[in-house]
Short mmCIF file of C-alpha atoms in Angstrom, two decimals:
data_model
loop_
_atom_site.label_atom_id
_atom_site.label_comp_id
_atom_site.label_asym_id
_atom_site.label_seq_id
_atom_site.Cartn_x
_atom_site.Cartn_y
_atom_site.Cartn_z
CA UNK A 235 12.10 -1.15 -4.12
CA UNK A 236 13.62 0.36 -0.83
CA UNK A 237 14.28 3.99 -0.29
CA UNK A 238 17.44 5.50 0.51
CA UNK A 239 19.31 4.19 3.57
CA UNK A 240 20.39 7.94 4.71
CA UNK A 241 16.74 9.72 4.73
CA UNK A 242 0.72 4.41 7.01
CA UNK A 243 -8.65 5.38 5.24
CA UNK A 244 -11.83 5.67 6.62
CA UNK A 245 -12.51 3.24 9.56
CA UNK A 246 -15.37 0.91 7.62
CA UNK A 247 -14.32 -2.22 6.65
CA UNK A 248 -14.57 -1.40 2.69
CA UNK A 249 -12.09 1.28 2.80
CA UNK A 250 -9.31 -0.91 5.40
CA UNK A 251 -8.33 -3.69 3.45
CA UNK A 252 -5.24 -5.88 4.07
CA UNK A 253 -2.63 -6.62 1.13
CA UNK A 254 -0.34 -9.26 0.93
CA UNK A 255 3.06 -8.28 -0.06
CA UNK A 256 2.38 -4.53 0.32
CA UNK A 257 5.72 -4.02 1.32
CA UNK A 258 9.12 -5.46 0.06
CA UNK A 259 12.21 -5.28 -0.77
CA UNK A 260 14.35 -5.05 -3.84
CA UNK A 261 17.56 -6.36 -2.73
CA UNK A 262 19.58 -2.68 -3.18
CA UNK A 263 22.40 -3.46 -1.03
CA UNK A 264 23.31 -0.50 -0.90
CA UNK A 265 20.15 1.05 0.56
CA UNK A 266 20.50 -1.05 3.54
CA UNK A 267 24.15 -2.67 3.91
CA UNK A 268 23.46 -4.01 6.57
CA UNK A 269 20.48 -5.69 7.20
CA UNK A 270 18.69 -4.31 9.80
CA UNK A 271 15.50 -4.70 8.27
CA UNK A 272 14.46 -8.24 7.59
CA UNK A 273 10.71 -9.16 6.88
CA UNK A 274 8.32 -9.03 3.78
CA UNK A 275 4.25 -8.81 3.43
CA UNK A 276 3.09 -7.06 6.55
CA UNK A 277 5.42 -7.71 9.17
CA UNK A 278 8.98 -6.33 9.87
CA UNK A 279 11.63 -6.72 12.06
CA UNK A 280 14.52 -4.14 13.04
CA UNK A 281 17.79 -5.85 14.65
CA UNK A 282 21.04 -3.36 14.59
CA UNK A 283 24.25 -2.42 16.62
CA UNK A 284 25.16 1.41 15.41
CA UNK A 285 28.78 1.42 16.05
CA UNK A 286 29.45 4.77 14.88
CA UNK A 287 29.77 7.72 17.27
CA UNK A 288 28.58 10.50 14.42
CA UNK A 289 26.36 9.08 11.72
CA UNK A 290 22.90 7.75 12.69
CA UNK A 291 21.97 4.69 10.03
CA UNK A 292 19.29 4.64 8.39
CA UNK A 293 17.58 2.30 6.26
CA UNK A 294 13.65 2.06 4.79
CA UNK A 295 11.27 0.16 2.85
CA UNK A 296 8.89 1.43 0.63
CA UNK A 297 5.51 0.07 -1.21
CA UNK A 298 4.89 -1.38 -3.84
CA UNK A 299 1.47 -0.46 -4.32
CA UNK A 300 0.21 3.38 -3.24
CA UNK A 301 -1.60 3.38 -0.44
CA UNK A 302 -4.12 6.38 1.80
CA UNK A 303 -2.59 5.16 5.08
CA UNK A 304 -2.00 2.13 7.28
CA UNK A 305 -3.40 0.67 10.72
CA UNK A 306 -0.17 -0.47 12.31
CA UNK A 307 1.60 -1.83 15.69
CA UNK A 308 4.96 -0.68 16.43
CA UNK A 309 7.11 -2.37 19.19
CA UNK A 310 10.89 -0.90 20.15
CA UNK A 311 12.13 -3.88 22.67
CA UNK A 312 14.11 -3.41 25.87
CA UNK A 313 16.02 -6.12 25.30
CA UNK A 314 18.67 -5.27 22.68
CA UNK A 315 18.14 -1.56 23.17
CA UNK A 316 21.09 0.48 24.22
CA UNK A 317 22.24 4.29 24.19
CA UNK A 318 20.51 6.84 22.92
CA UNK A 319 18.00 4.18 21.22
CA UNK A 320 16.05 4.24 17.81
CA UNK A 321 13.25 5.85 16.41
CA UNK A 322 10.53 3.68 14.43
CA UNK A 323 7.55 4.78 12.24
CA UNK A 324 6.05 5.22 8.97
CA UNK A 325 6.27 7.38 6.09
CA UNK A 326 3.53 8.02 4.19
CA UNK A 327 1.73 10.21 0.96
CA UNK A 328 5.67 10.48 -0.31
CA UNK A 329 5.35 11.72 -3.78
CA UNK A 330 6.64 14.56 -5.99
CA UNK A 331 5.08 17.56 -7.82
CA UNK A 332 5.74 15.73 -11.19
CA UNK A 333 2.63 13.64 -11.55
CA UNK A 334 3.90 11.31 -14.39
CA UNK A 335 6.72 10.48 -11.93
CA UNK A 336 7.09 6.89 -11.46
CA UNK A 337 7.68 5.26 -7.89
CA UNK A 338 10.79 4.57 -8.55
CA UNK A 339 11.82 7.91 -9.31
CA UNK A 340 9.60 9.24 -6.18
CA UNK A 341 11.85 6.83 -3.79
CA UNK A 342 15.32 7.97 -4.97
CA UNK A 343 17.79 10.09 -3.11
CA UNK A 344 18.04 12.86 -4.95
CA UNK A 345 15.28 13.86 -7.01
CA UNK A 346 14.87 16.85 -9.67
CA UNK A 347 11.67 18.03 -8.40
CA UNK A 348 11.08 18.58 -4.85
CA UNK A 349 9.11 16.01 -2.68
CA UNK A 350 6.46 16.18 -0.07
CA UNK A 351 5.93 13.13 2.93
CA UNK A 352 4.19 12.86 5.99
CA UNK A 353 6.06 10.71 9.28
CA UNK A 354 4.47 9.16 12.20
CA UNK A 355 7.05 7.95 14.61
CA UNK A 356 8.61 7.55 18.17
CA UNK A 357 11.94 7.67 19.57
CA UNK A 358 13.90 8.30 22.44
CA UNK A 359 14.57 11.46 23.76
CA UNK A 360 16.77 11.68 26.71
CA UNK A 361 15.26 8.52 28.17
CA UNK A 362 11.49 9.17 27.28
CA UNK A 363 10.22 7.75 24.17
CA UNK A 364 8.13 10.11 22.13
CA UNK A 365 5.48 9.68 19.17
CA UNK A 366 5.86 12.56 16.72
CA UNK A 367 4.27 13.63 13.45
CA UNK A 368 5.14 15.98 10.65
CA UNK A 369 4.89 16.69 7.43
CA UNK A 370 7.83 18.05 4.91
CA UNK A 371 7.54 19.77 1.61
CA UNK A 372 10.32 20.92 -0.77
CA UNK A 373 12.82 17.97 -0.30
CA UNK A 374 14.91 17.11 -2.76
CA UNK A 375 17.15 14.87 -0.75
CA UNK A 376 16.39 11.92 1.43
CA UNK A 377 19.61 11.24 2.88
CA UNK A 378 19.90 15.14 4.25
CA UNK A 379 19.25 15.72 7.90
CA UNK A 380 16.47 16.08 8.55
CA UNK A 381 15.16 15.38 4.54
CA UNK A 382 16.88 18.93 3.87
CA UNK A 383 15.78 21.77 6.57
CA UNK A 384 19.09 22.73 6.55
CA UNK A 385 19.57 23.35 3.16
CA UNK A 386 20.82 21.08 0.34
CA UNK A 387 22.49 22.16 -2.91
CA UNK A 388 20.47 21.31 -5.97
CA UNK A 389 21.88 22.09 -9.70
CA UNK A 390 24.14 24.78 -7.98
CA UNK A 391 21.64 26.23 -5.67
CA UNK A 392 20.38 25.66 -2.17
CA UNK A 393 17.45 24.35 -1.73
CA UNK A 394 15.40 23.98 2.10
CA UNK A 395 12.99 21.64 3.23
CA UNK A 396 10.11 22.91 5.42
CA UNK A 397 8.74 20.81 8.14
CA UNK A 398 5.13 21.62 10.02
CA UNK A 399 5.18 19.55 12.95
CA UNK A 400 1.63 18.52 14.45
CA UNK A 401 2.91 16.30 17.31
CA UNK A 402 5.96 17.80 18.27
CA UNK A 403 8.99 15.72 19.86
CA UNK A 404 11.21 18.09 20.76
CA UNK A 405 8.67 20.81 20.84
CA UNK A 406 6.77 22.73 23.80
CA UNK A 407 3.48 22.34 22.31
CA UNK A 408 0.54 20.88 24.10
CA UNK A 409 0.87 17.69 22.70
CA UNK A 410 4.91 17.49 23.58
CA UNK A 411 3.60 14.92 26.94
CA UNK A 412 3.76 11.22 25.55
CA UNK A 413 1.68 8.95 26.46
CA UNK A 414 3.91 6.52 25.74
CA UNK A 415 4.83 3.86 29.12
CA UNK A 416 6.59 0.61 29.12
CA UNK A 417 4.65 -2.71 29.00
CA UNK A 418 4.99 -5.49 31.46
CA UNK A 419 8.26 -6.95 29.05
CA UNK A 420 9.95 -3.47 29.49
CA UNK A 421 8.92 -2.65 25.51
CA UNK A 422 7.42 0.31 24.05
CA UNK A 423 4.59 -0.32 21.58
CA UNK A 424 2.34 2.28 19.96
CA UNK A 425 -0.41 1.36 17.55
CA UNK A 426 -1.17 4.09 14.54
CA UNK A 427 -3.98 4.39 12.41
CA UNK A 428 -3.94 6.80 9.56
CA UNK A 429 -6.35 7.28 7.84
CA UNK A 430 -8.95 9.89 5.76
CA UNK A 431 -10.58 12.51 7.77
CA UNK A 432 -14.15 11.94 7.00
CA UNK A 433 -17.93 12.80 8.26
CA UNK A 434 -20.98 11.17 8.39
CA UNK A 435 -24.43 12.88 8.15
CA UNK A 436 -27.66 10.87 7.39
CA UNK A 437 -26.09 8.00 5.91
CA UNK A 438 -23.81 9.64 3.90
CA UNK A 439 -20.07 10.21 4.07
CA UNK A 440 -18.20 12.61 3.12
CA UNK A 441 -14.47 13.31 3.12
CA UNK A 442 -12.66 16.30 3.96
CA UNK A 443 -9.39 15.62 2.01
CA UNK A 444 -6.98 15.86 5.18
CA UNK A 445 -5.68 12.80 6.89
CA UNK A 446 -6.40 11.94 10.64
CA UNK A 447 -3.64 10.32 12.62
CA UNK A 448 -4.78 8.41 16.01
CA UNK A 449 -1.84 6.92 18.00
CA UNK A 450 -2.52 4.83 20.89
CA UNK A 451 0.07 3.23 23.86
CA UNK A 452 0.10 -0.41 23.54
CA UNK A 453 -0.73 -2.80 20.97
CA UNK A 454 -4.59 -3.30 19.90
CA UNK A 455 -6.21 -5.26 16.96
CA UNK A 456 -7.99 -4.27 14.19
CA UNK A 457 -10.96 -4.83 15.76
CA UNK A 458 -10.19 -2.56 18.83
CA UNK A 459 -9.37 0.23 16.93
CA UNK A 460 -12.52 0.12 14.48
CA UNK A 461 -15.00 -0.67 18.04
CA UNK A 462 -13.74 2.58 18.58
CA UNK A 463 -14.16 1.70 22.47
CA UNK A 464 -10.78 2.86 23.04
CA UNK A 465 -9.99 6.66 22.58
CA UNK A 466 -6.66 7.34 20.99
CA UNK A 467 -3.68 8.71 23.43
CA UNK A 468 -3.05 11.65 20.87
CA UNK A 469 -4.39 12.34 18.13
CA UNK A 470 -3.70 15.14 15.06
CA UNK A 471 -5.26 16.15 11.86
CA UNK A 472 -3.27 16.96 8.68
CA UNK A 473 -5.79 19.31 6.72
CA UNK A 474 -6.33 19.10 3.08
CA UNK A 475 -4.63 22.76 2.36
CA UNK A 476 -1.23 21.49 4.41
CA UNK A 477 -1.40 18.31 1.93
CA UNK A 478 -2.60 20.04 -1.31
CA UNK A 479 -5.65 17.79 -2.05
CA UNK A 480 -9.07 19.16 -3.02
CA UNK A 481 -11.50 19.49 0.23
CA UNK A 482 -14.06 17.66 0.23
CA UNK A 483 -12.32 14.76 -1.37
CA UNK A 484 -9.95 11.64 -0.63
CA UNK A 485 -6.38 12.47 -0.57
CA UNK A 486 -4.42 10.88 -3.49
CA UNK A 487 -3.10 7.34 -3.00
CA UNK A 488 1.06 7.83 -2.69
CA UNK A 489 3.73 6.03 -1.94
CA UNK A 490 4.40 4.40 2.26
CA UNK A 491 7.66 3.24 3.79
CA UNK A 492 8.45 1.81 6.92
CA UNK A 493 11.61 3.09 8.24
CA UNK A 494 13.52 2.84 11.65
CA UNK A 495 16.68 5.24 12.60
CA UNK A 496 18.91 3.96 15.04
CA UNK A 497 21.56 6.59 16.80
CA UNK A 498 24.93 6.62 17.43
CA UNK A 499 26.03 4.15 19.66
CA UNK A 500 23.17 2.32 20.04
CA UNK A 501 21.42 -0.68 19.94
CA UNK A 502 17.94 -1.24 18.49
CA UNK A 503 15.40 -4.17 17.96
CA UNK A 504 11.98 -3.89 17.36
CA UNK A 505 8.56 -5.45 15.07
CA UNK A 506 5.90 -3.44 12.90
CA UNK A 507 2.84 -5.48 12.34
CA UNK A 508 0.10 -3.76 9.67
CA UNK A 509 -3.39 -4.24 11.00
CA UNK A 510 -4.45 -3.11 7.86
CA UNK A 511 -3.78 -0.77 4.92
CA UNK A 512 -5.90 1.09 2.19
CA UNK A 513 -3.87 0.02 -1.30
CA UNK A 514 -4.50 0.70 -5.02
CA UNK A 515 -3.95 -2.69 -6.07
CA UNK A 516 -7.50 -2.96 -4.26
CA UNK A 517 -10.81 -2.89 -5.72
CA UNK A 518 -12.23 -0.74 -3.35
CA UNK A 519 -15.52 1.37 -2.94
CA UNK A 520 -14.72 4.92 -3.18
#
C-alpha cells in the first residue's frame, strides 16, 4: 500500500527493533507513475527528473505494519541534483479520528474524517538545505498543498488543515539555523531518530506520551545513536496534548511513510536506510 502521489521508541534495545519488509509497495501505478521510488524492506532509493515548471511530484510509501517511530539515515546526493532540489523525510503517527478505520482507508487521498500526521524532513531552500518538523491536524486531503492549510472543499464545505511547526524551515524561530553541511562526496545526509519521550527514575521508566525527535548531520549507526556519545544537531519534542495521547503513556502505534518531493525543474536522487523501527507486528515489552 502506497499513499497518494500528490500529498519514523525509547532508545533500549527492547523497544528499537528492526522489521523486515516494514515498508512496501502495492504496485498503484497511479500513486507513483513514475517510479521514483524503487526499494522494499528498509532501504529506499529516490531517482527523478521533474520536468514540469508548476507542479512539484510527489510520491510516498507507507507501512505495512504501525509503527511509534523510526531510527533512520537520509542522504540527498549532489550528483543528480539540479534546480531548486527535493525534499526527503518521513511521515509518521498518520491516522484518523475514526478508530475502526483501516490502513487502507487512513492512506487514501481523500478521506471522510479528517487526519492528523507528523513530518520530519529536509529540503532546499534557496541553496541551503533545511531539516524541518511539523505536525498537521484536520486534513482531509493528501494531495492539497500543503495537506490542506489552504483550505479544501469537503461534502460542499471548506475544510483547513492546521500545521504547528516545531523546527521551522521557512520560519524565524530559533531553531530556523541548520545544521545541515555537505559531506566530503558533496551529499547531504541527516540521521533521525523518533522516538517516545520517556524518563527514567530508580530503575523505572516512565513515558510521557509525546514523541522526541533528534536529528543529527551526517550518517551514524544504530549503535552511535543509542551510545548516546553524540548529541543531536537539533532536537524537538512533540508533547502528548499536541498529539492527543494520554500523558504518562506510549503514544498509539500509527501508520509511517517515507516520502520525497522533488520541485519544479529539478533533479533529485537520494537513499533512506532504517536503523531501526518500533512495529506492531513485534512482540515487544511495553
Amino acid at each position: 500500500m502506497k499513499l497518494s502521489k500528490k500529498v519514523l521508541a525509547a532508545m533500549s534495545a527492547s523497544a528499537l527493533l528492526l522489521t523486515a519488509g516494514i515498508f512496501t509497495s502495492c504496485g498503484e501505478e497511479d500513486d507513483d507513475p513514475e517510479g521514483a521510488i524503487t526499494g522494499s524492506n528498509n532501504k529506499y532509493t529516490l531517482s527523478y527528473t521533474n520536468s514540469s515548471t508548476t507542479d512539484t511530484y510527489r510520491c510516498y510509501n507507507s507501512t505495512t505494519a504501525k509503527h511509534r517511530g523510526a531510527m533512520a539515515v537520509i542522504t540527498l546526493n549532489k550528483d543528480g541534483t539540479s534546480g531548486s532540489g527535493a525534499a526527503m523525510g518521513f511521515i509518521w503517527d498518520l491516522h484518523t479520528t475514526d478508530a475502526s478505520a483501516s490502513a487502507e482507508e487512513v492512506a487514501r487521498e481523500v478521506s471522510s474524517s479528517p487526519r492528523s500526521l507528523c513530518i520530519v524532513a529536509f529540503a532546499n531552500n534557496n541553496g541551503t538545505f533545511k531539516p524541518y518538523v511539523s505536525r498537521f491536524t484536520n486534513v482531509y486531503d493528501l494531495q492539497a498543498k500543503n495537506f490542506g492549510t489552504d483550505g479544501v472543499t469537503v461534502n460542499g464545505a471548506e475544510q483547513k488543515a492546521v500545521e504547528k511547526e516545531y523546527i521551522g524551515w521557512t520560519s524565524t524561530s530559533e531553531k530556523d539555523t541548520s545544521p545541515l553541511t555537505a559531506d566530503a562526496n558533496g551529499n547531504y545526509v541527516m540521521t533521525v531518530n523518533v522516538y517516545p519521550e520517556f524518563n527514567t527514575e530508580n530503575e523505572t521508566t516512565t513515558y510521557t506520551g509525546g514523541y522526541v525527535v533528534d536529528i543529527y548531520n551526517g550518517a551514524l549507526t544504530k549503535a552511535e545513536v543509542e551510545s548516546g556519545e553524540k548529541t543531536a544537531d537539533l532536537t524537538t519534542t512533540i508533547s502528548a496534548e499536541d498529539l492527543g495521547y494520554e500523558a504518562g503513556s506510549k503514544p498509539t502505534q500509527q501508520t509511517n511513510a517515507v516520502y520525497a518531493n522533488v520541485y519544479t525543474s529539478s533533479s533529485a536522487s537520494g537513499t533512506w536506510q532504517y536503523l531501526d523501527t518500533y512495529s506492531a507486528a513485534e512482540a515487544v515489552e511495553e
